[in-house]
Coordinates of C-alpha atoms and ligand atoms in Angstrom, one line a residue:
X1 CA 40.7 -88.0 92.1
X2 CA 40.5 -84.2 91.9
X3 CA 37.2 -82.6 92.9
X4 CA 36.9 -79.3 91.2
X5 CA 34.3 -76.7 92.2
X6 CA 35.3 -73.5 90.6
X7 CA 35.9 -72.4 87.0
X8 CA 39.3 -71.0 88.1
X9 CA 40.4 -74.4 89.4
X10 CA 39.0 -76.2 86.3
X11 CA 40.9 -73.9 83.9
X12 CA 44.2 -74.5 85.7
X13 CA 43.6 -78.3 85.8
X14 CA 42.7 -78.3 82.1
X15 CA 45.9 -76.4 81.3
X16 CA 48.0 -79.0 83.0
X17 CA 46.3 -82.0 81.3
X18 CA 47.7 -83.2 78.0
X19 CA 46.4 -85.9 75.7
X20 CA 42.8 -86.8 75.0
X21 CA 40.1 -86.0 77.5
X22 CA 36.7 -87.7 77.9
X23 CA 33.8 -85.9 79.5
X24 CA 30.8 -87.6 81.0
X25 CA 28.1 -85.1 81.8
X26 CA 25.7 -86.2 84.6
X27 CA 23.3 -84.9 87.2
X28 CA 24.7 -87.3 89.8
X29 CA 22.9 -90.0 91.8
X30 CA 25.1 -92.3 89.8
X31 CA 24.2 -95.8 88.8
X32 CA 25.7 -98.5 86.5
X33 CA 24.2 -96.6 83.4
X34 CA 26.4 -93.6 84.2
X35 CA 29.3 -95.8 85.1
X36 CA 29.2 -97.5 81.7
X37 CA 29.8 -94.1 80.1
X38 CA 32.8 -93.6 82.4
X39 CA 34.2 -97.0 81.5
X40 CA 33.8 -96.3 77.8
X41 CA 35.6 -93.0 78.3
X42 CA 38.5 -94.7 80.0
X43 CA 39.1 -97.0 77.1
X44 CA 39.1 -94.1 74.6
X45 CA 41.0 -91.3 76.4
X46 CA 44.0 -90.4 78.5
X47 CA 41.9 -88.6 81.1
X48 CA 38.3 -88.8 82.1
X49 CA 36.4 -86.0 83.7
X50 CA 32.8 -86.5 85.1
X51 CA 30.6 -83.5 85.6
X52 CA 28.0 -83.6 88.3
X53 CA 25.5 -80.7 88.1
X54 CA 21.8 -80.8 88.6
X55 CA 20.9 -78.2 86.0
X56 CA 18.0 -76.0 87.1
X57 CA 17.4 -74.7 83.6
X58 CA 16.2 -78.1 82.3
X59 CA 13.5 -78.4 85.0
X60 CA 10.1 -76.6 84.7
X61 CA 8.9 -75.0 87.9
X62 CA 6.4 -77.9 88.6
X63 CA 9.1 -80.5 88.1
X64 CA 11.4 -82.3 90.6
X65 CA 14.5 -80.0 90.7
X66 CA 14.3 -79.6 94.5
X67 CA 13.7 -83.3 95.2
X68 CA 16.0 -84.7 92.5
X69 CA 18.3 -87.2 94.3
X70 CA 21.6 -85.8 95.3
X71 CA 24.3 -88.2 96.6
X72 CA 27.5 -86.3 96.0
X73 CA 29.7 -88.1 98.5
X74 CA 28.6 -91.5 97.4
X75 CA 29.0 -90.5 93.7
X76 CA 32.6 -89.4 94.4
X77 CA 33.3 -92.7 96.1
X78 CA 32.1 -94.7 93.1
X79 CA 34.1 -92.5 90.7
X80 CA 37.2 -92.7 92.8
X81 CA 36.9 -96.5 92.8
X82 CA 36.9 -96.4 89.0
X83 CA 40.0 -94.1 89.0
X84 CA 38.3 -91.1 87.4
X85 CA 40.8 -88.3 87.1
X86 CA 38.5 -85.4 88.0
X87 CA 35.0 -84.5 89.0
X88 CA 33.7 -81.1 87.9
X89 CA 31.0 -80.1 90.3
X90 CA 30.2 -76.4 90.0
X91 CA 27.6 -74.5 92.1
X92 CA 24.5 -73.1 90.4
X93 CA 26.0 -69.6 90.8
X94 CA 29.3 -70.7 89.1
X95 CA 27.3 -72.0 86.1
X96 CA 24.7 -69.3 86.0
X97 CA 26.3 -66.0 86.9
X98 CA 23.9 -63.3 88.1
X99 CA 21.8 -61.9 85.2
X100 CA 22.6 -64.8 82.9
X101 CA 20.9 -64.1 79.6
X102 CA 22.2 -66.5 77.0
X103 CA 20.7 -69.7 75.6
X104 CA 21.6 -72.3 73.0
X105 CA 18.5 -73.6 71.2
X106 CA 18.3 -76.3 68.5
X107 CA 15.1 -76.0 66.7
X108 CA 13.2 -78.8 64.8
X109 CA 14.5 -82.0 66.4
X110 CA 14.2 -80.6 69.9
X111 CA 10.6 -79.5 69.4
X112 CA 9.1 -82.9 69.0
X113 CA 8.5 -85.7 71.6
X114 CA 10.2 -84.5 74.8
X115 CA 10.2 -81.0 73.4
X116 CA 6.5 -81.1 73.0
X117 CA 5.8 -82.3 76.6
X118 CA 8.7 -80.6 78.3
X119 CA 9.2 -77.4 76.3
X120 CA 11.8 -75.9 78.6
X121 CA 14.0 -79.1 78.6
X122 CA 16.2 -79.1 75.6
X123 CA 17.1 -75.4 75.7
X124 CA 18.3 -76.1 79.3
X125 CA 20.3 -79.1 78.2
X126 CA 21.9 -77.6 75.1
X127 CA 22.9 -74.4 76.9
X128 CA 24.5 -76.4 79.8
X129 CA 26.2 -79.0 77.6
X130 CA 27.6 -76.1 75.5
X131 CA 29.0 -74.5 78.6
X132 CA 30.5 -77.8 79.7
X133 CA 32.1 -78.3 76.3
X134 CA 33.6 -74.8 76.4
X135 CA 34.8 -75.2 80.0
X136 CA 36.2 -78.7 79.8
X137 CA 37.2 -78.7 76.2
X138 CA 36.9 -82.5 75.9
X139 CA 38.1 -84.6 73.0
X140 CA 35.1 -86.8 73.4
X141 CA 31.9 -86.6 75.3
X142 CA 29.7 -89.6 76.3
X143 CA 25.9 -89.7 76.4
X144 CA 23.6 -92.6 76.9
X145 CA 20.9 -93.7 74.5
X146 CA 18.7 -93.7 77.5
X147 CA 17.7 -90.1 76.7
X148 CA 17.8 -90.9 73.0
X149 CA 16.5 -87.6 71.8
X150 CA 19.0 -85.7 73.9
X151 CA 21.8 -87.6 72.2
X152 CA 20.5 -86.7 68.8
X153 CA 19.9 -83.1 69.7
X154 CA 23.5 -82.8 71.0
X155 CA 24.8 -84.4 67.9
X156 CA 22.9 -81.8 65.8
X157 CA 24.1 -78.9 68.0
X158 CA 27.8 -80.1 67.7
X159 CA 27.4 -80.4 63.9
X160 CA 25.6 -77.1 63.4
X161 CA 28.0 -75.1 65.6
X162 CA 31.1 -76.9 64.4
X163 CA 32.1 -77.8 68.0
X164 CA 35.2 -80.0 67.9
X165 CA 34.0 -82.7 70.3
X166 CA 33.3 -86.3 69.2
X167 CA 29.9 -87.1 70.7
X168 CA 29.8 -90.8 71.6
X169 CA 26.4 -92.6 72.1
X170 CA 26.4 -95.5 74.6
X171 CA 23.9 -98.3 74.9
X172 CA 21.2 -98.3 77.6
X173 CA 22.1 -100.3 80.7
X174 CA 19.1 -102.2 82.2
X175 CA 18.5 -104.3 85.3
X176 CA 18.2 -108.1 85.0
X177 CA 14.5 -107.7 83.9
X178 CA 15.1 -105.1 81.4
X179 CA 14.2 -101.9 83.3
X180 CA 16.4 -99.1 82.1
X181 CA 18.4 -97.8 85.0
X182 CA 17.5 -94.2 86.0
X183 CA 18.2 -91.9 88.9
X184 CA 14.4 -91.3 89.0
X185 CA 13.7 -95.1 89.6
X186 CA 14.5 -94.2 93.2
X187 CA 11.0 -92.6 93.3
X188 CA 9.3 -95.9 92.5
X189 CA 7.7 -98.2 95.1
X190 CA 8.4 -102.0 94.8
X191 CA 5.0 -102.4 93.1
X192 CA 5.7 -99.6 90.7
X193 CA 9.0 -101.2 89.7
X194 CA 7.2 -104.4 88.7
X195 CA 5.0 -102.3 86.4
X196 CA 7.9 -100.3 85.1
X197 CA 9.7 -103.5 84.1
X198 CA 6.9 -104.2 81.6
X199 CA 7.8 -101.2 79.5
X200 CA 10.8 -102.7 77.7
X201 CA 8.9 -106.0 77.3
X202 CA 6.0 -104.2 75.6
X203 CA 8.4 -102.2 73.3
X204 CA 10.2 -105.4 72.3
X205 CA 6.9 -106.9 71.2
X206 CA 6.4 -104.1 68.8
X207 CA 9.3 -105.2 66.5
X208 CA 7.5 -108.4 65.7
X209 CA 4.1 -106.7 65.2
X210 CA 5.0 -103.9 62.9
X211 CA 5.4 -105.9 59.7
X212 CA 2.0 -107.5 60.2
X213 CA 0.0 -104.5 61.5
X214 CA 1.6 -101.3 60.2
X215 CA 3.0 -98.4 62.1
X216 CA -0.1 -96.5 63.2
X217 CA -1.9 -99.6 64.5
X218 CA 1.2 -100.7 66.4
X219 CA 1.4 -97.3 68.1
X220 CA -2.1 -97.7 69.3
X221 CA -1.5 -101.3 70.4
X222 CA 1.5 -100.2 72.4
X223 CA -0.3 -97.4 74.1
X224 CA -3.1 -99.8 75.2
X225 CA -0.6 -102.4 76.4
X226 CA 1.2 -99.7 78.5
X227 CA -2.0 -98.6 80.2
X228 CA -3.1 -102.2 80.7
X229 CA 0.3 -102.9 82.4
X230 CA -0.6 -100.3 85.0
X231 CA 0.9 -97.0 83.8
X232 CA -1.4 -94.1 84.5
X233 CA -0.7 -91.9 81.4
X234 CA 1.2 -92.1 78.1
X235 CA 2.8 -88.9 76.8
X236 CA 3.8 -90.7 73.6
X237 CA 4.8 -94.1 72.2
X238 CA 5.9 -93.8 68.7
X239 CA 8.1 -95.2 65.9
X240 CA 10.5 -92.5 64.5
X241 CA 13.4 -92.1 62.1
X242 CA 16.2 -92.6 64.6
X243 CA 18.3 -89.7 63.3
X244 CA 15.7 -87.0 62.7
X245 CA 13.0 -88.2 65.1
X246 CA 10.5 -87.4 62.4
X247 CA 7.5 -89.7 62.0
X248 CA 7.8 -92.5 59.4
X249 CA 5.1 -93.6 57.1
X250 CA 6.5 -97.0 56.3
X251 CA 9.4 -99.2 57.2
X252 CA 10.6 -99.2 53.6
X253 CA 11.4 -95.5 53.8
X254 CA 13.7 -95.7 56.8
X255 CA 16.7 -98.0 57.6
X256 CA 17.0 -96.9 61.3
X257 CA 13.8 -96.9 63.3
X258 CA 13.5 -96.2 67.0
X259 CA 10.5 -96.8 69.2
X260 CA 10.4 -94.1 71.9
X261 CA 8.1 -93.9 74.9
X262 CA 7.3 -91.6 77.8
X263 CA 4.8 -92.7 80.3
X264 CA 3.7 -91.9 83.9
X265 CA 3.4 -94.2 86.9
X266 CA 1.6 -91.8 89.2
X267 CA 3.7 -88.7 89.4
X268 CA 6.9 -90.4 88.1
X269 CA 7.6 -90.0 84.4
X270 CA 9.6 -92.8 82.8
X271 CA 11.2 -92.8 79.3
X272 CA 12.7 -95.6 77.3
X273 CA 13.4 -96.6 73.7
X274 CA 14.7 -99.4 71.6
X275 CA 15.9 -99.8 68.0
X276 CA 13.5 -101.7 65.8
Ligands
LIG301 P1 21.5 -87.9 83.9 O1 22.4 -87.9 85.1 O2 20.2 -88.6 84.1 O3 21.4 -86.5 83.3 O4 22.3 -88.8 82.9 C1 23.6 -88.5 82.5 C2 24.0 -89.4 81.3 O5 23.8 -90.8 81.7 C3 23.1 -89.2 80.1 O6 23.9 -89.1 78.9 C4 22.1 -90.4 80.1 O7 21.7 -90.7 78.8 C5 23.1 -91.4 80.7 N1 22.3 -92.5 81.2 C6 21.3 -92.4 82.2 N2 20.8 -93.6 82.4 C7 21.4 -94.5 81.6 C8 21.3 -95.9 81.4 N3 20.4 -96.7 82.0 N4 22.1 -96.5 80.5 C9 23.0 -95.7 79.8 N5 23.2 -94.4 79.9 C10 22.4 -93.8 80.9

């Protein structure tokens, strides 16, 4: 497995590679969720490149950029075991040259939900993903439904900017009790994990309730249930049109509904979602 750290090396590697290339963008601290994207890329492509880059632009100053888990050696061992072809692991200065002044911003879909509570986030994501696409020139790129809105925002960016990459969404990988795997779960104590595991159980109950109680009431019931389970704060828990992420007034008006949640356990913010 080739570990590439400079753009110069990446360009020469990319020039040598023929056939289809799958890109799996990550911030490292890899778990089975990330590895499921890698495995999907293997089945679809001749080569698979995994990028590992903790992107400062998608963290606000008060967020966890400095403390974000970084396990580069361990990540590389896991990827090598899977026979990944190359890891693209640039430094911050390689990605953001001095006096960097450019941004890619998707309006509308990136301004709701996560965009409302983390206003810096999507511009950081779309700028870096755009750069990754231009650097790696993948045939396909793999994103988890774990960050569901991110997947939809990237789909929109690719469509709007006519980027010739197929964006593939992959299902959420969960532990045996349904907790969505996340690098940030490492911040949770054993007691917190028990509470966190309630999140998907609560979301699943919504499906059955919606027909009986209606959307707005179900959103309130879910919020109450999340707080009762032991979460300390709910940023949002809401039913949305899965493609546009706009609110829906009734189930009749929308074939594809997604329930999305962001909630805090102390300082740790967890997100999850399920299809209705
Ligand atoms: P991250 O390293 O957190 O930026 O995540 C990199 C990619 O892995 C993103 O496309 C995430 O949606 C995806 N991902 C993270 N956790 C999971 C999971 N539990 N299941 C599936 N995909 C995931």
